[in-house]
Amino acid sequence: IIRNDTAQGDPLFTVPILYTRVANLTGPLHLCYEIHGRPDAYFNYISDDCTSVTAHYVQSTNAPIYNIIDSISIVAIDSADHCHQIQVNSNGCTATYDGVSITRNSPGPGSNDIRSPFSHRGISIRRYSDRVRIKVPNCADVSLVMWVVCETVNISDPYTGVNLGPVTMIKFIISRGFNLHEYSHGLIGQFWNIPINVSSFNGVSTYPPRFNDLLYTVFINHPVDPQRQFVGLLYRSWTQRGTSCLHVGNKQAGKIREIESPNDPVIRGTYTDYEVSGPFDTQFVYSVFKRSDSC
């Protein structure tokens, strides 16, 4: 299971879940999983009626065993029903709106750059030195708020522990997502705002006995997708202090070796089902973005 084979540097996801409480679980709970993907490929993170988010995976230059995220691209419909393209790149944590740069300083004479913070028809972009806050309407009264964080971390070989040096990468965070629909999709979107049943695991595993009390069965009852069940290991989050996680899936959010049953994939299908042709392509196997023609 992924707590044992992951390392800081992978594309890691920490998604809050609405779960049915069990006797020995209280407080907020998250699903923690990872999608290593493949280099030089685009994968959809969120697909909803009026918002689509795509991540670009590249191979790390000084740590080629890792794929990292170097850009996030967003297609968003504003409050006037117009389509816009937003992109954040890890190189300098730069941002663009419909191809025009968002600058933290006053644009020079003759420049077309847009001064941060920028707000227009429900879309808001605020650029900081190491992160960008993006707010989009998602065709709702309350906005969807996302952060794209550009961070440099020291990563190590997961097998030898050898330090591989600093790597600059992107971390994508949804800080306010309660206007995502239950039927939203994507590698992240499919877990937002859906009820999830969690119960103690009573099956057979190859884990040492000391892990028995930390294993839980997770039942996903998505309104559109087929039902699926898998087992998670209760542990702290990779990066968020005080956050409890059920670590689930293998390095591509698929089945794990330690459990025979239930052992469905964490995500619907396989990670390749979420691949798109480019940064602003909204169409993939499970896309629910309804405004692709106007964009």
PDB file of C-alpha atoms in Angstrom:
ATOM      1  CA  ILE A   1       0.000   0.000   0.000  1.00  0.00           C
ATOM      2  CA  ILE A   2       1.266   3.442  -0.837  1.00  0.00           C
ATOM      3  CA  ARG A   3       2.386   4.668   2.581  1.00  0.00           C
ATOM      4  CA  ASN A   4       5.315   2.288   2.270  1.00  0.00           C
ATOM      5  CA  ASP A   5       6.463   3.053  -1.268  1.00  0.00           C
ATOM      6  CA  THR A   6       5.801   6.748  -1.694  1.00  0.00           C
ATOM      7  CA  ALA A   7       8.147   9.661  -1.186  1.00  0.00           C
ATOM      8  CA  GLN A   8       7.889  13.414  -1.145  1.00  0.00           C
ATOM      9  CA  GLY A   9       8.029  14.332  -4.806  1.00  0.00           C
ATOM     10  CA  ASP A  10       5.323  12.088  -6.222  1.00  0.00           C
ATOM     11  CA  PRO A  11       2.031  13.659  -7.315  1.00  0.00           C
ATOM     12  CA  LEU A  12       0.190  13.031  -4.039  1.00  0.00           C
ATOM     13  CA  PHE A  13      -3.482  13.720  -3.352  1.00  0.00           C
ATOM     14  CA  THR A  14      -5.201  14.400  -0.032  1.00  0.00           C
ATOM     15  CA  VAL A  15      -8.967  14.601  -0.559  1.00  0.00           C
ATOM     16  CA  PRO A  16     -11.431  15.247   2.307  1.00  0.00           C
ATOM     17  CA  ILE A  17     -14.258  12.720   2.322  1.00  0.00           C
ATOM     18  CA  LEU A  18     -17.807  12.603   3.672  1.00  0.00           C
ATOM     19  CA  TYR A  19     -17.816   9.313   5.504  1.00  0.00           C
ATOM     20  CA  THR A  20     -20.160   7.322   7.693  1.00  0.00           C
ATOM     21  CA  ARG A  21     -18.613   7.404  11.155  1.00  0.00           C
ATOM     22  CA  VAL A  22     -17.518   4.198  12.840  1.00  0.00           C
ATOM     23  CA  ALA A  23     -16.890   3.664  16.539  1.00  0.00           C
ATOM     24  CA  ASN A  24     -13.139   4.321  16.596  1.00  0.00           C
ATOM     25  CA  LEU A  25     -13.016   7.019  13.887  1.00  0.00           C
ATOM     26  CA  THR A  26     -13.887  10.608  14.732  1.00  0.00           C
ATOM     27  CA  GLY A  27     -13.140  13.946  13.148  1.00  0.00           C
ATOM     28  CA  PRO A  28     -12.152  14.824   9.580  1.00  0.00           C
ATOM     29  CA  LEU A  29     -10.878  12.013   7.382  1.00  0.00           C
ATOM     30  CA  HIS A  30      -9.176  12.055   3.998  1.00  0.00           C
ATOM     31  CA  LEU A  31      -8.359   9.677   1.181  1.00  0.00           C
ATOM     32  CA  CYS A  32      -4.645   9.776   0.401  1.00  0.00           C
ATOM     33  CA  TYR A  33      -3.513   8.302  -2.899  1.00  0.00           C
ATOM     34  CA  GLU A  34      -1.079   8.928  -5.713  1.00  0.00           C
ATOM     35  CA  ILE A  35      -1.038   8.914  -9.495  1.00  0.00           C
ATOM     36  CA  HIS A  36       2.494   8.602 -10.889  1.00  0.00           C
ATOM     37  CA  GLY A  37       1.120   8.940 -14.412  1.00  0.00           C
ATOM     38  CA  ARG A  38       3.703   9.063 -17.160  1.00  0.00           C
ATOM     39  CA  PRO A  39       6.073  11.797 -18.393  1.00  0.00           C
ATOM     40  CA  ASP A  40       5.039  14.455 -20.912  1.00  0.00           C
ATOM     41  CA  ALA A  41       1.350  13.669 -20.559  1.00  0.00           C
ATOM     42  CA  TYR A  42      -1.733  15.643 -19.505  1.00  0.00           C
ATOM     43  CA  PHE A  43      -4.257  14.233 -17.034  1.00  0.00           C
ATOM     44  CA  ASN A  44      -7.621  15.603 -15.959  1.00  0.00           C
ATOM     45  CA  TYR A  45      -7.970  16.411 -12.256  1.00  0.00           C
ATOM     46  CA  ILE A  46     -11.438  17.988 -12.216  1.00  0.00           C
ATOM     47  CA  SER A  47     -14.268  17.742 -14.718  1.00  0.00           C
ATOM     48  CA  ASP A  48     -17.533  19.465 -13.808  1.00  0.00           C
ATOM     49  CA  ASP A  49     -20.279  21.323 -15.652  1.00  0.00           C
ATOM     50  CA  CYS A  50     -18.339  24.572 -16.070  1.00  0.00           C
ATOM     51  CA  THR A  51     -14.799  23.842 -14.868  1.00  0.00           C
ATOM     52  CA  SER A  52     -12.045  21.563 -16.142  1.00  0.00           C
ATOM     53  CA  VAL A  53      -8.573  21.235 -14.579  1.00  0.00           C
ATOM     54  CA  THR A  54      -5.622  19.496 -16.219  1.00  0.00           C
ATOM     55  CA  ALA A  55      -2.115  18.726 -14.911  1.00  0.00           C
ATOM     56  CA  HIS A  56       1.017  18.277 -17.028  1.00  0.00           C
ATOM     57  CA  TYR A  57       3.375  15.524 -15.878  1.00  0.00           C
ATOM     58  CA  VAL A  58       7.093  15.653 -16.674  1.00  0.00           C
ATOM     59  CA  GLN A  59      10.064  13.542 -15.679  1.00  0.00           C
ATOM     60  CA  SER A  60      12.158  15.131 -12.965  1.00  0.00           C
ATOM     61  CA  THR A  61      15.554  16.135 -14.357  1.00  0.00           C
ATOM     62  CA  ASN A  62      17.701  15.230 -11.351  1.00  0.00           C
ATOM     63  CA  ALA A  63      15.437  12.420 -10.130  1.00  0.00           C
ATOM     64  CA  PRO A  64      14.241  10.598 -13.276  1.00  0.00           C
ATOM     65  CA  ILE A  65      12.494   7.891 -11.252  1.00  0.00           C
ATOM     66  CA  TYR A  66       9.852  10.517 -10.423  1.00  0.00           C
ATOM     67  CA  ASN A  67       7.235  12.220 -12.521  1.00  0.00           C
ATOM     68  CA  ILE A  68       6.306  15.675 -11.263  1.00  0.00           C
ATOM     69  CA  ILE A  69       3.736  18.314 -12.210  1.00  0.00           C
ATOM     70  CA  ASP A  70       5.078  21.440 -13.915  1.00  0.00           C
ATOM     71  CA  SER A  71       1.839  23.186 -14.915  1.00  0.00           C
ATOM     72  CA  ILE A  72      -1.866  23.363 -14.131  1.00  0.00           C
ATOM     73  CA  SER A  73      -4.337  24.456 -16.806  1.00  0.00           C
ATOM     74  CA  ILE A  74      -7.947  25.457 -16.146  1.00  0.00           C
ATOM     75  CA  VAL A  75     -10.871  25.970 -18.499  1.00  0.00           C
ATOM     76  CA  ALA A  76     -13.576  27.989 -16.745  1.00  0.00           C
ATOM     77  CA  ILE A  77     -16.932  29.509 -17.677  1.00  0.00           C
ATOM     78  CA  ASP A  78     -17.468  32.987 -16.212  1.00  0.00           C
ATOM     79  CA  SER A  79     -20.730  34.465 -14.911  1.00  0.00           C
ATOM     80  CA  ALA A  80     -21.516  35.874 -18.375  1.00  0.00           C
ATOM     81  CA  ASP A  81     -21.272  32.416 -19.929  1.00  0.00           C
ATOM     82  CA  HIS A  82     -17.918  33.075 -21.612  1.00  0.00           C
ATOM     83  CA  CYS A  83     -15.065  30.560 -21.687  1.00  0.00           C
ATOM     84  CA  HIS A  84     -11.573  31.380 -20.382  1.00  0.00           C
ATOM     85  CA  GLN A  85      -8.212  29.630 -20.091  1.00  0.00           C
ATOM     86  CA  ILE A  86      -5.998  29.969 -17.010  1.00  0.00           C
ATOM     87  CA  GLN A  87      -2.548  28.436 -16.631  1.00  0.00           C
ATOM     88  CA  VAL A  88       0.084  28.330 -13.889  1.00  0.00           C
ATOM     89  CA  ASN A  89       3.657  27.187 -14.575  1.00  0.00           C
ATOM     90  CA  SER A  90       6.184  26.044 -11.988  1.00  0.00           C
ATOM     91  CA  ASN A  91       8.961  28.106 -13.622  1.00  0.00           C
ATOM     92  CA  GLY A  92       8.710  31.278 -11.555  1.00  0.00           C
ATOM     93  CA  CYS A  93       5.167  30.376 -10.524  1.00  0.00           C
ATOM     94  CA  THR A  94       3.917  32.419 -13.471  1.00  0.00           C
ATOM     95  CA  ALA A  95       0.244  32.674 -14.412  1.00  0.00           C
ATOM     96  CA  THR A  96      -1.686  33.597 -17.547  1.00  0.00           C
ATOM     97  CA  TYR A  97      -5.318  34.456 -18.294  1.00  0.00           C
ATOM     98  CA  ASP A  98      -6.322  33.783 -21.890  1.00  0.00           C
ATOM     99  CA  GLY A  99      -2.629  33.845 -22.766  1.00  0.00           C
ATOM    100  CA  VAL A 100      -1.927  37.206 -21.096  1.00  0.00           C
ATOM    101  CA  SER A 101       0.560  37.277 -18.213  1.00  0.00           C
ATOM    102  CA  ILE A 102      -0.615  38.039 -14.687  1.00  0.00           C
ATOM    103  CA  THR A 103       2.029  40.245 -13.074  1.00  0.00           C
ATOM    104  CA  ARG A 104       2.591  41.114  -9.432  1.00  0.00           C
ATOM    105  CA  ASN A 105       3.943  44.535 -10.451  1.00  0.00           C
ATOM    106  CA  SER A 106       2.430  47.389 -12.414  1.00  0.00           C
ATOM    107  CA  PRO A 107       2.652  46.630 -16.154  1.00  0.00           C
ATOM    108  CA  GLY A 108       5.065  48.840 -18.083  1.00  0.00           C
ATOM    109  CA  PRO A 109       4.056  51.258 -20.851  1.00  0.00           C
ATOM    110  CA  GLY A 110       2.538  49.438 -23.802  1.00  0.00           C
ATOM    111  CA  SER A 111       2.343  46.141 -21.912  1.00  0.00           C
ATOM    112  CA  ASN A 112      -0.743  43.957 -22.141  1.00  0.00           C
ATOM    113  CA  ASP A 113       0.034  42.265 -18.818  1.00  0.00           C
ATOM    114  CA  ILE A 114      -2.685  42.099 -16.167  1.00  0.00           C
ATOM    115  CA  ARG A 115      -1.964  43.314 -12.639  1.00  0.00           C
ATOM    116  CA  SER A 116      -2.657  40.890  -9.782  1.00  0.00           C
ATOM    117  CA  PRO A 117      -5.135  40.616  -8.119  1.00  0.00           C
ATOM    118  CA  PHE A 118      -7.422  40.275 -11.117  1.00  0.00           C
ATOM    119  CA  SER A 119     -11.189  39.765 -10.988  1.00  0.00           C
ATOM    120  CA  HIS A 120     -13.724  39.692 -13.801  1.00  0.00           C
ATOM    121  CA  ARG A 121     -17.184  38.131 -14.060  1.00  0.00           C
ATOM    122  CA  GLY A 122     -16.726  35.709 -11.194  1.00  0.00           C
ATOM    123  CA  ILE A 123     -13.176  34.639 -12.074  1.00  0.00           C
ATOM    124  CA  SER A 124     -10.491  35.839  -9.687  1.00  0.00           C
ATOM    125  CA  ILE A 125      -6.720  35.299  -9.860  1.00  0.00           C
ATOM    126  CA  ARG A 126      -4.279  36.417  -7.176  1.00  0.00           C
ATOM    127  CA  ARG A 127      -0.617  35.688  -7.766  1.00  0.00           C
ATOM    128  CA  TYR A 128       1.896  35.455  -4.924  1.00  0.00           C
ATOM    129  CA  SER A 129       5.617  34.720  -5.152  1.00  0.00           C
ATOM    130  CA  ASP A 130       5.194  30.973  -4.655  1.00  0.00           C
ATOM    131  CA  ARG A 131       1.485  30.278  -5.187  1.00  0.00           C
ATOM    132  CA  VAL A 132      -1.560  31.359  -7.147  1.00  0.00           C
ATOM    133  CA  ARG A 133      -5.119  31.524  -5.828  1.00  0.00           C
ATOM    134  CA  ILE A 134      -7.799  30.924  -8.460  1.00  0.00           C
ATOM    135  CA  LYS A 135     -11.532  31.338  -7.937  1.00  0.00           C
ATOM    136  CA  VAL A 136     -14.073  30.314 -10.592  1.00  0.00           C
ATOM    137  CA  PRO A 137     -17.907  30.298 -10.522  1.00  0.00           C
ATOM    138  CA  ASN A 138     -18.418  26.727 -11.778  1.00  0.00           C
ATOM    139  CA  CYS A 139     -21.907  27.922 -12.803  1.00  0.00           C
ATOM    140  CA  ALA A 140     -22.929  28.284  -9.154  1.00  0.00           C
ATOM    141  CA  ASP A 141     -23.584  31.059  -6.629  1.00  0.00           C
ATOM    142  CA  VAL A 142     -20.629  30.021  -4.446  1.00  0.00           C
ATOM    143  CA  SER A 143     -17.217  29.866  -6.088  1.00  0.00           C
ATOM    144  CA  LEU A 144     -14.809  26.973  -6.421  1.00  0.00           C
ATOM    145  CA  VAL A 145     -11.470  28.038  -4.899  1.00  0.00           C
ATOM    146  CA  MET A 146      -8.183  26.398  -5.890  1.00  0.00           C
ATOM    147  CA  TRP A 147      -4.529  26.980  -5.047  1.00  0.00           C
ATOM    148  CA  VAL A 148      -1.587  26.132  -7.257  1.00  0.00           C
ATOM    149  CA  VAL A 149       1.495  25.958  -5.026  1.00  0.00           C
ATOM    150  CA  CYS A 150       5.000  26.064  -6.508  1.00  0.00           C
ATOM    151  CA  GLU A 151       7.431  24.412  -4.122  1.00  0.00           C
ATOM    152  CA  THR A 152      11.011  23.209  -4.129  1.00  0.00           C
ATOM    153  CA  VAL A 153      11.565  20.051  -2.104  1.00  0.00           C
ATOM    154  CA  ASN A 154      14.487  17.742  -1.489  1.00  0.00           C
ATOM    155  CA  ILE A 155      13.580  14.257  -2.619  1.00  0.00           C
ATOM    156  CA  SER A 156      15.274  10.944  -2.002  1.00  0.00           C
ATOM    157  CA  ASP A 157      15.371   7.533  -3.606  1.00  0.00           C
ATOM    158  CA  PRO A 158      12.484   5.527  -2.060  1.00  0.00           C
ATOM    159  CA  TYR A 159      14.596   2.354  -2.000  1.00  0.00           C
ATOM    160  CA  THR A 160      18.072   3.547  -0.978  1.00  0.00           C
ATOM    161  CA  GLY A 161      17.233   6.767   0.842  1.00  0.00           C
ATOM    162  CA  VAL A 162      19.928   8.624  -1.117  1.00  0.00           C
ATOM    163  CA  ASN A 163      19.226  12.350  -1.421  1.00  0.00           C
ATOM    164  CA  LEU A 164      18.515  13.210  -5.060  1.00  0.00           C
ATOM    165  CA  GLY A 165      18.531  16.953  -4.538  1.00  0.00           C
ATOM    166  CA  PRO A 166      15.969  19.746  -4.840  1.00  0.00           C
ATOM    167  CA  VAL A 167      13.130  19.577  -7.343  1.00  0.00           C
ATOM    168  CA  THR A 168      10.673  22.354  -8.201  1.00  0.00           C
ATOM    169  CA  MET A 169       7.147  21.088  -8.687  1.00  0.00           C
ATOM    170  CA  ILE A 170       3.496  22.023  -8.394  1.00  0.00           C
ATOM    171  CA  LYS A 171       1.008  21.005  -5.727  1.00  0.00           C
ATOM    172  CA  PHE A 172      -2.689  21.448  -6.528  1.00  0.00           C
ATOM    173  CA  ILE A 173      -5.147  22.128  -3.702  1.00  0.00           C
ATOM    174  CA  ILE A 174      -8.918  22.633  -3.588  1.00  0.00           C
ATOM    175  CA  SER A 175      -9.546  24.885  -0.588  1.00  0.00           C
ATOM    176  CA  ARG A 176     -13.281  25.350  -1.172  1.00  0.00           C
ATOM    177  CA  GLY A 177     -14.992  22.675  -3.200  1.00  0.00           C
ATOM    178  CA  PHE A 178     -18.517  22.265  -1.878  1.00  0.00           C
ATOM    179  CA  ASN A 179     -20.002  23.548  -5.153  1.00  0.00           C
ATOM    180  CA  LEU A 180     -18.519  20.598  -7.047  1.00  0.00           C
ATOM    181  CA  HIS A 181     -21.394  18.346  -8.083  1.00  0.00           C
ATOM    182  CA  GLU A 182     -21.677  14.773  -6.844  1.00  0.00           C
ATOM    183  CA  TYR A 183     -21.280  13.615 -10.427  1.00  0.00           C
ATOM    184  CA  SER A 184     -18.102  15.649 -11.009  1.00  0.00           C
ATOM    185  CA  HIS A 185     -15.173  13.575 -12.213  1.00  0.00           C
ATOM    186  CA  GLY A 186     -11.462  13.540 -12.868  1.00  0.00           C
ATOM    187  CA  LEU A 187      -8.658  12.016 -10.821  1.00  0.00           C
ATOM    188  CA  ILE A 188      -9.595  14.292  -7.903  1.00  0.00           C
ATOM    189  CA  GLY A 189     -13.131  15.476  -8.659  1.00  0.00           C
ATOM    190  CA  GLN A 190     -14.726  12.032  -8.466  1.00  0.00           C
ATOM    191  CA  PHE A 191     -14.246  11.900  -4.666  1.00  0.00           C
ATOM    192  CA  TRP A 192     -15.673  15.318  -3.753  1.00  0.00           C
ATOM    193  CA  ASN A 193     -19.031  15.646  -2.003  1.00  0.00           C
ATOM    194  CA  ILE A 194     -20.085  12.010  -2.268  1.00  0.00           C
ATOM    195  CA  PRO A 195     -20.988   9.828   0.739  1.00  0.00           C
ATOM    196  CA  ILE A 196     -18.391   7.180   1.497  1.00  0.00           C
ATOM    197  CA  ASN A 197     -18.920   4.277   3.880  1.00  0.00           C
ATOM    198  CA  VAL A 198     -15.953   3.295   6.056  1.00  0.00           C
ATOM    199  CA  SER A 199     -15.950   0.165   8.218  1.00  0.00           C
ATOM    200  CA  SER A 200     -13.385  -1.940  10.053  1.00  0.00           C
ATOM    201  CA  PHE A 201     -11.680  -4.494   7.823  1.00  0.00           C
ATOM    202  CA  ASN A 202     -12.373  -8.099   8.796  1.00  0.00           C
ATOM    203  CA  GLY A 203     -10.770  -9.910   5.879  1.00  0.00           C
ATOM    204  CA  VAL A 204      -7.372 -11.472   5.283  1.00  0.00           C
ATOM    205  CA  SER A 205      -4.265  -9.437   4.540  1.00  0.00           C
ATOM    206  CA  THR A 206      -0.525 -10.017   4.313  1.00  0.00           C
ATOM    207  CA  TYR A 207       0.145  -7.143   6.711  1.00  0.00           C
ATOM    208  CA  PRO A 208       1.811  -7.883  10.069  1.00  0.00           C
ATOM    209  CA  PRO A 209      -0.782  -8.306  12.860  1.00  0.00           C
ATOM    210  CA  ARG A 210       0.092  -4.905  14.354  1.00  0.00           C
ATOM    211  CA  PHE A 211      -1.631  -3.249  11.381  1.00  0.00           C
ATOM    212  CA  ASN A 212      -4.948  -5.071  11.822  1.00  0.00           C
ATOM    213  CA  ASP A 213      -6.595  -2.285  13.818  1.00  0.00           C
ATOM    214  CA  LEU A 214      -5.542   0.309  11.232  1.00  0.00           C
ATOM    215  CA  LEU A 215      -7.158  -1.329   8.198  1.00  0.00           C
ATOM    216  CA  TYR A 216     -10.557  -0.116   6.995  1.00  0.00           C
ATOM    217  CA  THR A 217     -12.845  -1.063   4.143  1.00  0.00           C
ATOM    218  CA  VAL A 218     -13.875   1.888   1.972  1.00  0.00           C
ATOM    219  CA  PHE A 219     -17.120   1.683  -0.005  1.00  0.00           C
ATOM    220  CA  ILE A 220     -17.585   4.208  -2.834  1.00  0.00           C
ATOM    221  CA  ASN A 221     -21.175   4.791  -3.923  1.00  0.00           C
ATOM    222  CA  HIS A 222     -20.730   7.344  -6.709  1.00  0.00           C
ATOM    223  CA  PRO A 223     -24.016   8.529  -8.307  1.00  0.00           C
ATOM    224  CA  VAL A 224     -22.722   7.764 -11.820  1.00  0.00           C
ATOM    225  CA  ASP A 225     -19.823   5.319 -11.481  1.00  0.00           C
ATOM    226  CA  PRO A 226     -20.097   1.622 -10.587  1.00  0.00           C
ATOM    227  CA  GLN A 227     -19.802   0.867  -6.872  1.00  0.00           C
ATOM    228  CA  ARG A 228     -16.351  -0.178  -5.712  1.00  0.00           C
ATOM    229  CA  GLN A 229     -14.644  -1.284  -2.496  1.00  0.00           C
ATOM    230  CA  PHE A 230     -11.026  -1.270  -1.387  1.00  0.00           C
ATOM    231  CA  VAL A 231      -9.004  -1.248   1.820  1.00  0.00           C
ATOM    232  CA  GLY A 232      -7.171   1.711   3.345  1.00  0.00           C
ATOM    233  CA  LEU A 233      -4.501   2.004   6.014  1.00  0.00           C
ATOM    234  CA  LEU A 234      -5.168   4.694   8.635  1.00  0.00           C
ATOM    235  CA  TYR A 235      -2.148   6.957   9.023  1.00  0.00           C
ATOM    236  CA  ARG A 236      -1.261  10.628   9.078  1.00  0.00           C
ATOM    237  CA  SER A 237      -1.183  12.702   5.907  1.00  0.00           C
ATOM    238  CA  TRP A 238       2.032  13.081   3.915  1.00  0.00           C
ATOM    239  CA  THR A 239       2.184  16.840   4.353  1.00  0.00           C
ATOM    240  CA  GLN A 240      -0.700  18.151   6.476  1.00  0.00           C
ATOM    241  CA  ARG A 241      -0.189  17.991  10.223  1.00  0.00           C
ATOM    242  CA  GLY A 242      -3.125  16.731  12.210  1.00  0.00           C
ATOM    243  CA  THR A 243      -4.795  15.254   9.132  1.00  0.00           C
ATOM    244  CA  SER A 244      -5.925  11.630   9.312  1.00  0.00           C
ATOM    245  CA  CYS A 245      -5.721   9.701   6.068  1.00  0.00           C
ATOM    246  CA  LEU A 246      -6.834   6.392   4.706  1.00  0.00           C
ATOM    247  CA  HIS A 247      -3.901   5.574   2.429  1.00  0.00           C
ATOM    248  CA  VAL A 248      -5.300   3.644  -0.500  1.00  0.00           C
ATOM    249  CA  GLY A 249      -4.201   2.091  -3.778  1.00  0.00           C
ATOM    250  CA  ASN A 250      -0.882   1.486  -5.488  1.00  0.00           C
ATOM    251  CA  LYS A 251       1.249   4.120  -7.233  1.00  0.00           C
ATOM    252  CA  GLN A 252      -1.385   4.536  -9.964  1.00  0.00           C
ATOM    253  CA  ALA A 253      -4.404   4.373  -7.600  1.00  0.00           C
ATOM    254  CA  GLY A 254      -4.981   0.772  -8.645  1.00  0.00           C
ATOM    255  CA  LYS A 255      -5.235  -2.511  -6.769  1.00  0.00           C
ATOM    256  CA  ILE A 256      -2.767  -3.397  -4.015  1.00  0.00           C
ATOM    257  CA  ARG A 257      -0.882  -6.630  -3.342  1.00  0.00           C
ATOM    258  CA  GLU A 258      -1.580  -6.942   0.364  1.00  0.00           C
ATOM    259  CA  ILE A 259      -5.341  -7.500   0.187  1.00  0.00           C
ATOM    260  CA  GLU A 260      -7.172 -10.159  -1.800  1.00  0.00           C
ATOM    261  CA  SER A 261     -10.706  -8.829  -1.274  1.00  0.00           C
ATOM    262  CA  PRO A 262     -12.191  -6.253  -1.449  1.00  0.00           C
ATOM    263  CA  ASN A 263      -9.580  -4.884  -3.817  1.00  0.00           C
ATOM    264  CA  ASP A 264     -11.165  -2.711  -6.494  1.00  0.00           C
ATOM    265  CA  PRO A 265      -9.148   0.147  -8.015  1.00  0.00           C
ATOM    266  CA  VAL A 266      -9.377   3.403  -6.066  1.00  0.00           C
ATOM    267  CA  ILE A 267     -10.277   5.455  -9.138  1.00  0.00           C
ATOM    268  CA  ARG A 268     -12.782   4.437 -11.760  1.00  0.00           C
ATOM    269  CA  GLY A 269     -10.991   2.595 -14.571  1.00  0.00           C
ATOM    270  CA  THR A 270      -7.248   3.224 -14.869  1.00  0.00           C
ATOM    271  CA  TYR A 271      -5.220   6.418 -14.795  1.00  0.00           C
ATOM    272  CA  THR A 272      -4.816   6.333 -18.589  1.00  0.00           C
ATOM    273  CA  ASP A 273      -8.581   6.882 -18.927  1.00  0.00           C
ATOM    274  CA  TYR A 274      -8.005  10.428 -17.640  1.00  0.00           C
ATOM    275  CA  GLU A 275      -5.359  11.402 -20.178  1.00  0.00           C
ATOM    276  CA  VAL A 276      -6.174  14.345 -22.465  1.00  0.00           C
ATOM    277  CA  SER A 277      -4.426  15.589 -25.593  1.00  0.00           C
ATOM    278  CA  GLY A 278      -3.328  19.001 -24.340  1.00  0.00           C
ATOM    279  CA  PRO A 279      -3.481  21.558 -21.525  1.00  0.00           C
ATOM    280  CA  PHE A 280      -6.964  22.865 -22.328  1.00  0.00           C
ATOM    281  CA  ASP A 281      -8.514  19.696 -23.708  1.00  0.00           C
ATOM    282  CA  THR A 282     -11.623  18.899 -21.644  1.00  0.00           C
ATOM    283  CA  GLN A 283     -12.601  15.570 -23.173  1.00  0.00           C
ATOM    284  CA  PHE A 284     -11.665  12.156 -21.757  1.00  0.00           C
ATOM    285  CA  VAL A 285     -13.452   8.903 -20.969  1.00  0.00           C
ATOM    286  CA  TYR A 286     -15.392  10.197 -17.937  1.00  0.00           C
ATOM    287  CA  SER A 287     -15.652  13.891 -18.819  1.00  0.00           C
ATOM    288  CA  VAL A 288     -18.767  15.729 -17.627  1.00  0.00           C
ATOM    289  CA  PHE A 289     -17.696  19.192 -18.820  1.00  0.00           C
ATOM    290  CA  LYS A 290     -20.735  20.412 -20.730  1.00  0.00           C
ATOM    291  CA  ARG A 291     -19.376  23.500 -22.427  1.00  0.00           C
ATOM    292  CA  SER A 292     -16.605  22.077 -24.613  1.00  0.00           C
ATOM    293  CA  ASP A 293     -18.215  23.393 -27.822  1.00  0.00           C
ATOM    294  CA  SER A 294     -18.188  27.000 -26.611  1.00  0.00           C
ATOM    295  CA  CYS A 295     -14.573  26.723 -25.524  1.00  0.00           C
TER     296      CYS A 295
END
